[in-house]
mmCIF file of C-alpha atoms in Angstrom:
data_model
loop_
_atom_site.group_PDB
_atom_site.id
_atom_site.type_symbol
_atom_site.label_atom_id
_atom_site.label_comp_id
_atom_site.label_asym_id
_atom_site.label_seq_id
_atom_site.Cartn_x
_atom_site.Cartn_y
_atom_site.Cartn_z
ATOM 1 C CA MET A 1 45.318 -0.977 -24.464
ATOM 2 C CA ALA A 2 44.161 0.816 -27.554
ATOM 3 C CA THR A 3 45.476 -0.226 -30.910
ATOM 4 C CA GLN A 4 48.246 2.146 -31.964
ATOM 5 C CA GLU A 5 46.590 5.130 -33.587
ATOM 6 C CA ALA A 6 47.345 5.310 -37.289
ATOM 7 C CA THR A 7 46.347 8.975 -37.222
ATOM 8 C CA GLY A 8 48.486 9.896 -34.216
ATOM 9 C CA ALA A 9 50.023 12.792 -36.107
ATOM 10 C CA PRO A 10 47.570 15.518 -37.126
ATOM 11 C CA SER A 11 46.563 15.447 -40.768
ATOM 12 C CA ALA A 12 47.883 18.025 -43.182
ATOM 13 C CA GLY A 13 46.695 21.441 -42.169
ATOM 14 C CA ALA A 14 45.544 20.352 -38.713
ATOM 15 C CA THR A 15 46.650 22.591 -35.852
ATOM 16 C CA VAL A 16 45.067 20.964 -32.787
ATOM 17 C CA PRO A 17 47.716 19.125 -30.720
ATOM 18 C CA LEU A 18 47.105 15.468 -29.916
ATOM 19 C CA GLU A 19 46.858 16.063 -26.169
ATOM 20 C CA VAL A 20 44.131 18.657 -26.751
ATOM 21 C CA ARG A 21 42.175 16.276 -28.957
ATOM 22 C CA ILE A 22 42.444 13.609 -26.278
ATOM 23 C CA GLY A 23 41.135 16.046 -23.678
ATOM 24 C CA PHE A 24 38.125 16.645 -25.899
ATOM 25 C CA ALA A 25 37.757 12.865 -26.324
ATOM 26 C CA HIS A 26 37.364 12.526 -22.566
ATOM 27 C CA ALA A 27 34.890 15.424 -22.522
ATOM 28 C CA SER A 28 32.903 13.918 -25.392
ATOM 29 C CA VAL A 29 32.613 10.529 -23.725
ATOM 30 C CA GLN A 30 31.673 12.059 -20.375
ATOM 31 C CA TRP A 31 28.954 14.170 -22.021
ATOM 32 C CA ILE A 32 27.605 11.029 -23.698
ATOM 33 C CA ALA A 33 27.772 9.078 -20.400
ATOM 34 C CA ASP A 34 25.834 11.822 -18.625
ATOM 35 C CA ARG A 35 23.288 11.794 -21.443
ATOM 36 C CA CYS A 36 22.622 8.043 -21.182
ATOM 37 C CA GLY A 37 23.042 7.717 -17.404
ATOM 38 C CA ALA A 38 26.281 5.714 -17.408
ATOM 39 C CA ASP A 39 28.943 5.814 -14.692
ATOM 40 C CA LEU A 40 32.496 6.312 -15.951
ATOM 41 C CA LEU A 41 35.931 6.650 -14.391
ATOM 42 C CA HIS A 42 38.593 8.295 -16.541
ATOM 43 C CA VAL A 43 41.902 6.496 -16.068
ATOM 44 C CA LYS A 44 45.552 6.934 -17.062
ATOM 45 C CA GLY A 45 46.676 9.356 -19.747
ATOM 46 C CA ALA A 46 45.200 12.835 -19.576
ATOM 47 C CA ALA A 47 43.178 11.852 -16.498
ATOM 48 C CA LEU A 48 46.270 10.945 -14.460
ATOM 49 C CA ASP A 49 47.458 13.070 -11.556
ATOM 50 C CA PRO A 50 50.681 14.531 -13.082
ATOM 51 C CA THR A 51 52.551 14.276 -9.773
ATOM 52 C CA LEU A 52 52.463 10.460 -9.885
ATOM 53 C CA VAL A 53 54.758 9.955 -12.890
ATOM 54 C CA PRO A 54 56.025 13.348 -14.107
ATOM 55 C CA GLY A 55 56.183 13.753 -17.874
ATOM 56 C CA ARG A 56 54.261 10.560 -18.642
ATOM 57 C CA GLY A 57 52.917 10.743 -22.193
ATOM 58 C CA TYR A 58 49.726 9.374 -23.694
ATOM 59 C CA SER A 59 48.194 8.814 -27.122
ATOM 60 C CA ASP A 60 44.545 7.925 -26.465
ATOM 61 C CA ALA A 61 41.723 8.251 -23.958
ATOM 62 C CA ASP A 62 40.953 5.495 -21.438
ATOM 63 C CA VAL A 63 37.750 5.105 -19.454
ATOM 64 C CA LEU A 64 36.454 2.385 -17.139
ATOM 65 C CA ALA A 65 32.665 1.945 -17.238
ATOM 66 C CA ARG A 66 30.414 0.452 -14.633
ATOM 67 C CA PRO A 67 29.936 -3.080 -16.072
ATOM 68 C CA ALA A 68 26.142 -2.800 -16.073
ATOM 69 C CA HIS A 69 26.387 0.409 -18.135
ATOM 70 C CA VAL A 70 28.735 -0.794 -20.881
ATOM 71 C CA ARG A 71 25.962 -1.806 -23.260
ATOM 72 C CA ARG A 72 24.223 1.560 -23.122
ATOM 73 C CA LEU A 73 27.525 3.309 -23.853
ATOM 74 C CA LEU A 74 28.215 1.089 -26.848
ATOM 75 C CA ASP A 75 24.733 1.881 -28.122
ATOM 76 C CA GLU A 76 25.102 5.628 -27.623
ATOM 77 C CA LEU A 77 28.704 6.333 -28.659
ATOM 78 C CA PRO A 78 28.214 5.592 -32.404
ATOM 79 C CA ARG A 79 25.397 8.151 -32.486
ATOM 80 C CA HIS A 80 28.001 10.817 -31.723
ATOM 81 C CA GLY A 81 30.727 9.920 -34.176
ATOM 82 C CA TRP A 82 32.505 7.122 -32.321
ATOM 83 C CA GLU A 83 33.188 4.043 -34.486
ATOM 84 C CA LEU A 84 33.814 0.652 -32.882
ATOM 85 C CA ILE A 85 36.968 -0.816 -34.444
ATOM 86 C CA ASN A 86 37.968 -3.527 -31.961
ATOM 87 C CA THR A 87 35.567 -5.460 -29.701
ATOM 88 C CA PHE A 88 36.211 -6.789 -26.199
ATOM 89 C CA VAL A 89 36.666 -10.365 -27.371
ATOM 90 C CA TYR A 90 39.607 -9.513 -29.619
ATOM 91 C CA GLY A 91 40.972 -6.481 -27.758
ATOM 92 C CA SER A 92 43.450 -8.411 -25.577
ATOM 93 C CA SER A 93 43.989 -11.743 -23.872
ATOM 94 C CA PHE A 94 42.059 -10.313 -20.901
ATOM 95 C CA GLU A 95 39.123 -9.288 -23.141
ATOM 96 C CA HIS A 96 38.888 -6.145 -21.046
ATOM 97 C CA SER A 97 38.474 -3.237 -23.459
ATOM 98 C CA ALA A 98 36.942 -2.212 -26.753
ATOM 99 C CA THR A 99 38.536 0.391 -29.000
ATOM 100 C CA LEU A 100 36.580 3.165 -30.684
ATOM 101 C CA ARG A 101 37.747 5.901 -33.020
ATOM 102 C CA HIS A 102 36.460 9.428 -33.632
ATOM 103 C CA GLN A 103 37.419 11.441 -36.700
ATOM 104 C CA ASP A 104 38.265 14.504 -34.620
ATOM 105 C CA PHE A 105 39.233 13.132 -31.207
ATOM 106 C CA GLY A 106 41.209 9.988 -32.038
ATOM 107 C CA LEU A 107 41.093 6.708 -30.111
ATOM 108 C CA LEU A 108 39.178 5.643 -27.042
ATOM 109 C CA ASP A 109 39.686 2.536 -24.924
ATOM 110 C CA LEU A 110 36.406 1.617 -23.232
ATOM 111 C CA HIS A 111 37.147 -0.792 -20.363
ATOM 112 C CA ARG A 112 34.490 -3.109 -19.005
ATOM 113 C CA ILE A 113 36.957 -4.515 -16.460
ATOM 114 C CA TYR A 114 40.392 -3.469 -15.275
ATOM 115 C CA PRO A 115 42.729 -6.488 -15.520
ATOM 116 C CA GLY A 116 43.985 -7.636 -12.157
ATOM 117 C CA THR A 117 41.173 -6.216 -10.031
ATOM 118 C CA GLY A 118 38.463 -8.238 -8.370
ATOM 119 C CA PRO A 119 36.849 -10.192 -6.922
ATOM 120 C CA THR A 120 34.307 -9.231 -9.569
ATOM 121 C CA PRO A 121 34.272 -6.351 -12.098
ATOM 122 C CA GLU A 122 31.264 -4.860 -10.287
ATOM 123 C CA ARG A 123 32.964 -4.899 -6.876
ATOM 124 C CA ALA A 124 36.170 -3.461 -8.294
ATOM 125 C CA PHE A 125 34.308 -0.596 -9.973
ATOM 126 C CA ASP A 126 32.314 0.147 -6.814
ATOM 127 C CA THR A 127 35.534 0.242 -4.784
ATOM 128 C CA LEU A 128 37.147 2.756 -7.138
ATOM 129 C CA TRP A 129 33.921 4.743 -7.541
ATOM 130 C CA SER A 130 33.429 5.094 -3.780
ATOM 131 C CA GLN A 131 36.492 7.340 -3.433
ATOM 132 C CA ARG A 132 36.456 9.066 -6.796
ATOM 133 C CA THR A 133 37.379 12.677 -7.334
ATOM 134 C CA THR A 134 37.105 14.849 -10.442
ATOM 135 C CA LYS A 135 39.414 16.394 -13.015
ATOM 136 C CA VAL A 136 38.520 18.937 -15.676
ATOM 137 C CA LEU A 137 39.170 17.461 -19.131
ATOM 138 C CA GLY A 138 38.132 19.326 -22.251
ATOM 139 C CA GLY A 139 36.218 21.774 -20.077
ATOM 140 C CA ILE A 140 34.066 19.112 -18.365
ATOM 141 C CA ASP A 141 34.321 17.671 -14.847
ATOM 142 C CA CYS A 142 35.265 14.009 -15.280
ATOM 143 C CA PRO A 143 35.281 11.429 -12.446
ATOM 144 C CA VAL A 144 38.711 9.902 -11.800
ATOM 145 C CA PRO A 145 40.009 7.444 -9.170
ATOM 146 C CA SER A 146 41.621 8.827 -6.030
ATOM 147 C CA HIS A 147 45.339 9.713 -6.101
ATOM 148 C CA ASP A 148 46.499 6.440 -4.533
ATOM 149 C CA ALA A 149 44.050 4.334 -6.531
ATOM 150 C CA GLN A 150 45.479 5.882 -9.702
ATOM 151 C CA ALA A 151 48.933 4.678 -8.657
ATOM 152 C CA VAL A 152 47.655 1.102 -8.346
ATOM 153 C CA VAL A 153 45.810 1.336 -11.678
ATOM 154 C CA LEU A 154 49.104 2.294 -13.353
ATOM 155 C CA LEU A 155 51.032 -0.463 -11.594
ATOM 156 C CA LEU A 156 48.489 -3.099 -12.648
ATOM 157 C CA HIS A 157 48.797 -1.791 -16.198
ATOM 158 C CA ALA A 158 52.592 -2.056 -15.927
ATOM 159 C CA ALA A 159 52.255 -5.646 -14.667
ATOM 160 C CA ARG A 160 51.111 -6.723 -18.126
ATOM 161 C CA GLY A 161 53.539 -4.422 -19.916
ATOM 162 C CA GLY A 162 56.371 -6.926 -20.253
ATOM 163 C CA SER A 163 59.634 -5.178 -21.138
ATOM 164 C CA ASP A 164 57.933 -1.921 -22.146
ATOM 165 C CA ALA A 165 60.071 1.047 -21.079
ATOM 166 C CA LYS A 166 57.045 3.125 -20.105
ATOM 167 C CA ALA A 167 55.806 0.363 -17.811
ATOM 168 C CA ALA A 168 59.251 0.073 -16.227
ATOM 169 C CA ASN A 169 59.298 3.827 -15.602
ATOM 170 C CA ASP A 170 55.879 3.647 -13.929
ATOM 171 C CA VAL A 171 57.126 0.894 -11.611
ATOM 172 C CA GLU A 172 60.254 2.888 -10.797
ATOM 173 C CA TRP A 173 58.272 5.985 -9.811
ATOM 174 C CA LEU A 174 55.354 4.311 -8.066
ATOM 175 C CA TRP A 175 56.993 1.355 -6.331
ATOM 176 C CA THR A 176 60.756 0.859 -6.599
ATOM 177 C CA SER A 177 61.688 4.410 -5.570
ATOM 178 C CA ALA A 178 58.607 5.094 -3.463
ATOM 179 C CA ASP A 179 58.955 5.673 0.268
ATOM 180 C CA ASP A 180 57.435 3.336 2.833
ATOM 181 C CA ALA A 181 54.337 5.484 3.332
ATOM 182 C CA ALA A 182 53.562 5.541 -0.379
ATOM 183 C CA ARG A 183 54.109 1.796 -0.623
ATOM 184 C CA ASP A 184 51.758 1.204 2.294
ATOM 185 C CA ARG A 185 49.063 3.229 0.539
ATOM 186 C CA VAL A 186 49.598 1.212 -2.643
ATOM 187 C CA LEU A 187 49.357 -2.072 -0.746
ATOM 188 C CA ASP A 188 46.175 -0.869 0.938
ATOM 189 C CA TRP A 189 44.549 -0.338 -2.455
ATOM 190 C CA VAL A 190 45.915 -3.644 -3.766
ATOM 191 C CA GLY A 191 44.059 -5.303 -0.892
ATOM 192 C CA ARG A 192 40.868 -3.339 -1.489
ATOM 193 C CA LEU A 193 40.879 -4.288 -5.164
ATOM 194 C CA ASP A 194 41.779 -7.942 -4.548
ATOM 195 C CA ALA A 195 44.704 -7.402 -6.933
ATOM 196 C CA GLY A 196 47.306 -9.614 -5.269
ATOM 197 C CA LEU A 197 47.960 -11.917 -8.235
ATOM 198 C CA ALA A 198 48.550 -9.115 -10.727
ATOM 199 C CA PHE A 199 50.567 -7.083 -8.239
ATOM 200 C CA SER A 200 52.842 -10.061 -7.591
ATOM 201 C CA VAL A 201 54.323 -9.321 -11.027
ATOM 202 C CA ILE A 202 55.541 -5.992 -9.641
ATOM 203 C CA THR A 203 57.024 -7.555 -6.504
ATOM 204 C CA GLY A 204 58.608 -10.464 -8.386
ATOM 205 C CA THR A 205 56.538 -13.090 -6.575
ATOM 206 C CA LEU A 206 54.275 -14.213 -9.419
ATOM 207 C CA ASP A 207 55.532 -17.813 -9.317
ATOM 208 C CA GLU A 208 54.129 -18.173 -5.819
ATOM 209 C CA HIS A 209 50.686 -18.179 -7.480
ATOM 210 C CA ARG A 210 51.144 -21.115 -9.872
ATOM 211 C CA ASP A 211 47.940 -22.758 -8.632
ATOM 212 C CA ASP A 212 45.805 -19.740 -9.537
ATOM 213 C CA PRO A 213 43.857 -20.349 -12.785
ATOM 214 C CA ALA A 214 44.886 -16.896 -14.029
ATOM 215 C CA TYR A 215 48.605 -17.438 -13.282
ATOM 216 C CA ASP A 216 49.539 -18.414 -16.843
ATOM 217 C CA LEU A 217 47.651 -15.429 -18.251
ATOM 218 C CA TRP A 218 49.730 -13.038 -16.160
ATOM 219 C CA ARG A 219 52.929 -14.982 -16.800
ATOM 220 C CA VAL A 220 52.503 -14.655 -20.566
ATOM 221 C CA ALA A 221 51.472 -10.998 -20.274
ATOM 222 C CA ALA A 222 54.457 -10.132 -18.082
ATOM 223 C CA ARG A 223 57.176 -12.329 -19.572
ATOM 224 C CA GLY A 224 55.989 -13.015 -23.101
ATOM 225 C CA GLY A 225 54.912 -16.205 -24.790
ATOM 226 C CA THR A 226 53.754 -17.735 -28.025
ATOM 227 C CA ARG A 227 50.235 -17.468 -29.403
ATOM 228 C CA MET A 228 49.695 -21.086 -28.414
ATOM 229 C CA GLU A 229 50.784 -20.382 -24.836
ATOM 230 C CA GLU A 230 48.551 -17.322 -24.685
ATOM 231 C CA TRP A 231 45.465 -19.239 -25.826
ATOM 232 C CA ARG A 232 46.182 -22.090 -23.415
ATOM 233 C CA ALA A 233 46.411 -19.494 -20.651
ATOM 234 C CA ARG A 234 43.122 -17.933 -21.720
ATOM 235 C CA VAL A 235 41.391 -21.316 -21.636
ATOM 236 C CA ARG A 236 42.786 -22.097 -18.183
ATOM 237 C CA ALA A 237 41.680 -18.712 -16.818
ATOM 238 C CA ALA A 238 38.134 -19.008 -18.197
ATOM 239 C CA ARG A 239 35.586 -19.900 -15.532
ATOM 240 C CA GLY A 240 33.417 -22.936 -16.216
ATOM 241 C CA LEU A 241 33.369 -25.533 -18.969
ATOM 242 C CA ARG A 242 31.184 -23.498 -21.325
ATOM 243 C CA ALA A 243 33.488 -20.458 -21.051
ATOM 244 C CA LYS A 244 36.547 -22.637 -21.656
ATOM 245 C CA LEU A 245 34.986 -24.190 -24.761
ATOM 246 C CA THR A 246 34.033 -20.753 -26.078
ATOM 247 C CA VAL A 247 37.577 -19.444 -25.659
ATOM 248 C CA ALA A 248 39.057 -22.570 -27.222
ATOM 249 C CA SER A 249 36.763 -22.283 -30.241
ATOM 250 C CA ARG A 250 37.792 -18.660 -30.800
ATOM 251 C CA SER A 251 41.471 -19.585 -30.805
ATOM 252 C CA VAL A 252 41.206 -21.041 -34.301
ATOM 253 C CA LEU A 253 39.330 -18.085 -35.787
ATOM 254 C CA VAL A 254 40.917 -15.199 -37.671
ATOM 255 C CA ASN A 255 40.851 -11.896 -35.812
ATOM 256 C CA VAL A 256 39.329 -9.947 -38.691
ATOM 257 C CA GLU A 257 39.223 -6.754 -36.617
ATOM 258 C CA HIS A 258 42.979 -6.818 -36.008
ATOM 259 C CA LEU A 259 43.713 -7.806 -39.599
ATOM 260 C CA THR A 260 41.655 -4.857 -40.833
ATOM 261 C CA ILE A 261 43.568 -2.459 -38.572
ATOM 262 C CA VAL A 262 46.939 -3.868 -39.668
ATOM 263 C CA ARG A 263 46.041 -3.642 -43.372
ATOM 264 C CA GLY A 264 44.414 -0.247 -42.927
ATOM 265 C CA ARG A 265 41.399 -1.276 -45.003
ATOM 266 C CA PRO A 266 38.601 -3.863 -45.110
ATOM 267 C CA VAL A 267 40.003 -7.321 -45.875
ATOM 268 C CA SER A 268 38.702 -9.652 -48.539
ATOM 269 C CA ARG A 269 37.345 -13.167 -48.039
ATOM 270 C CA ALA A 270 40.448 -14.538 -49.793
ATOM 271 C CA GLU A 271 42.713 -12.728 -47.314
ATOM 272 C CA ILE A 272 40.735 -14.139 -44.395
ATOM 273 C CA VAL A 273 41.039 -17.665 -45.796
ATOM 274 C CA ALA A 274 44.784 -17.188 -46.352
ATOM 275 C CA GLU A 275 45.184 -15.939 -42.789
ATOM 276 C CA PHE A 276 43.156 -18.872 -41.430
ATOM 277 C CA PHE A 277 45.570 -21.387 -42.957
ATOM 278 C CA GLY A 278 48.669 -19.274 -42.360
ATOM 279 C CA ARG A 279 48.167 -18.774 -38.627
ATOM 280 C CA PRO A 280 48.711 -22.420 -37.551
ATOM 281 C CA ALA A 281 51.986 -22.580 -39.490
ATOM 282 C CA ARG A 282 53.224 -19.334 -37.918
ATOM 283 C CA GLY A 283 52.124 -20.505 -34.495
ATOM 284 C CA LEU A 284 54.008 -23.783 -34.876
ATOM 285 C CA ARG A 285 57.173 -21.976 -36.038
ATOM 286 C CA GLU A 286 56.864 -19.596 -33.110
ATOM 287 C CA GLN A 287 56.510 -22.472 -30.636
ATOM 288 C CA VAL A 288 59.476 -24.380 -32.100
ATOM 289 C CA SER A 289 61.613 -21.231 -32.028
ATOM 290 C CA ARG A 290 60.731 -20.583 -28.396
ATOM 291 C CA LEU A 291 61.539 -24.171 -27.383
ATOM 292 C CA ALA A 292 64.862 -23.919 -29.199
ATOM 293 C CA ARG A 293 65.780 -20.748 -27.348
ATOM 294 C CA ARG A 294 64.942 -22.404 -24.043
ATOM 295 C CA SER A 295 67.105 -25.422 -24.842
ATOM 296 C CA ARG A 296 70.103 -23.157 -25.516
ATOM 297 C CA ARG A 297 69.913 -21.536 -22.109
#
């Protein structure tokens, strides 16, 4: 999910509505993808079939790239005004997307994986790509997942949305109030995308998957948790000893990218040092507070 856009409202004197700028963001990225030979699927937001969740708003552009083509996109996008502001490693606990910003078009979430899909990012992309359709965005034909695949993409996004009202509304439209035929089509795509663990959040059966290495990651995403719990979950979900050690080593580092976005300016070395020593204390207080709340239940 893209970092909340600080420039969501047009600047003084600007007359182009946000949704129009986002349409042009999709068009810009698709033109760049065509130029460098990268496969893209435009997901959620402006790319969404409006009949799925009527009136659903959006504030940025989201695209899912073929994993093998991510590097060429990251090389090409800055040549056309897109600035990388948040890398995959620090984008989320799933490390699934990087955030870029364009002076005219706003924010872009570039996904290298879509959390919850499998069994591998490559297989998941191929499955979605095989039944793609197109939608005109900013005057350009943009590939999008099929109607039913879009429903599952939104539900998997809602699965890590916690108590977010928008996520709850997506679940209401696409699952809770859906008829049996629509649910069957959703379940068919859940099977195709090997998305059973993530989808169990929607059906309330997540705890049946406690033995899955990624269980804690989805539990924290869906129900909340402390920073310490999140990092433990990330280590458990990492595949192989080397990956686990890499994730564990990053847990003690300051997320300079996020700190820069929060402050709205480049941060100094002194601020990074202060954050490095301040984070453990905040994490400990957060953990103690959470344990206290549990004990009162």
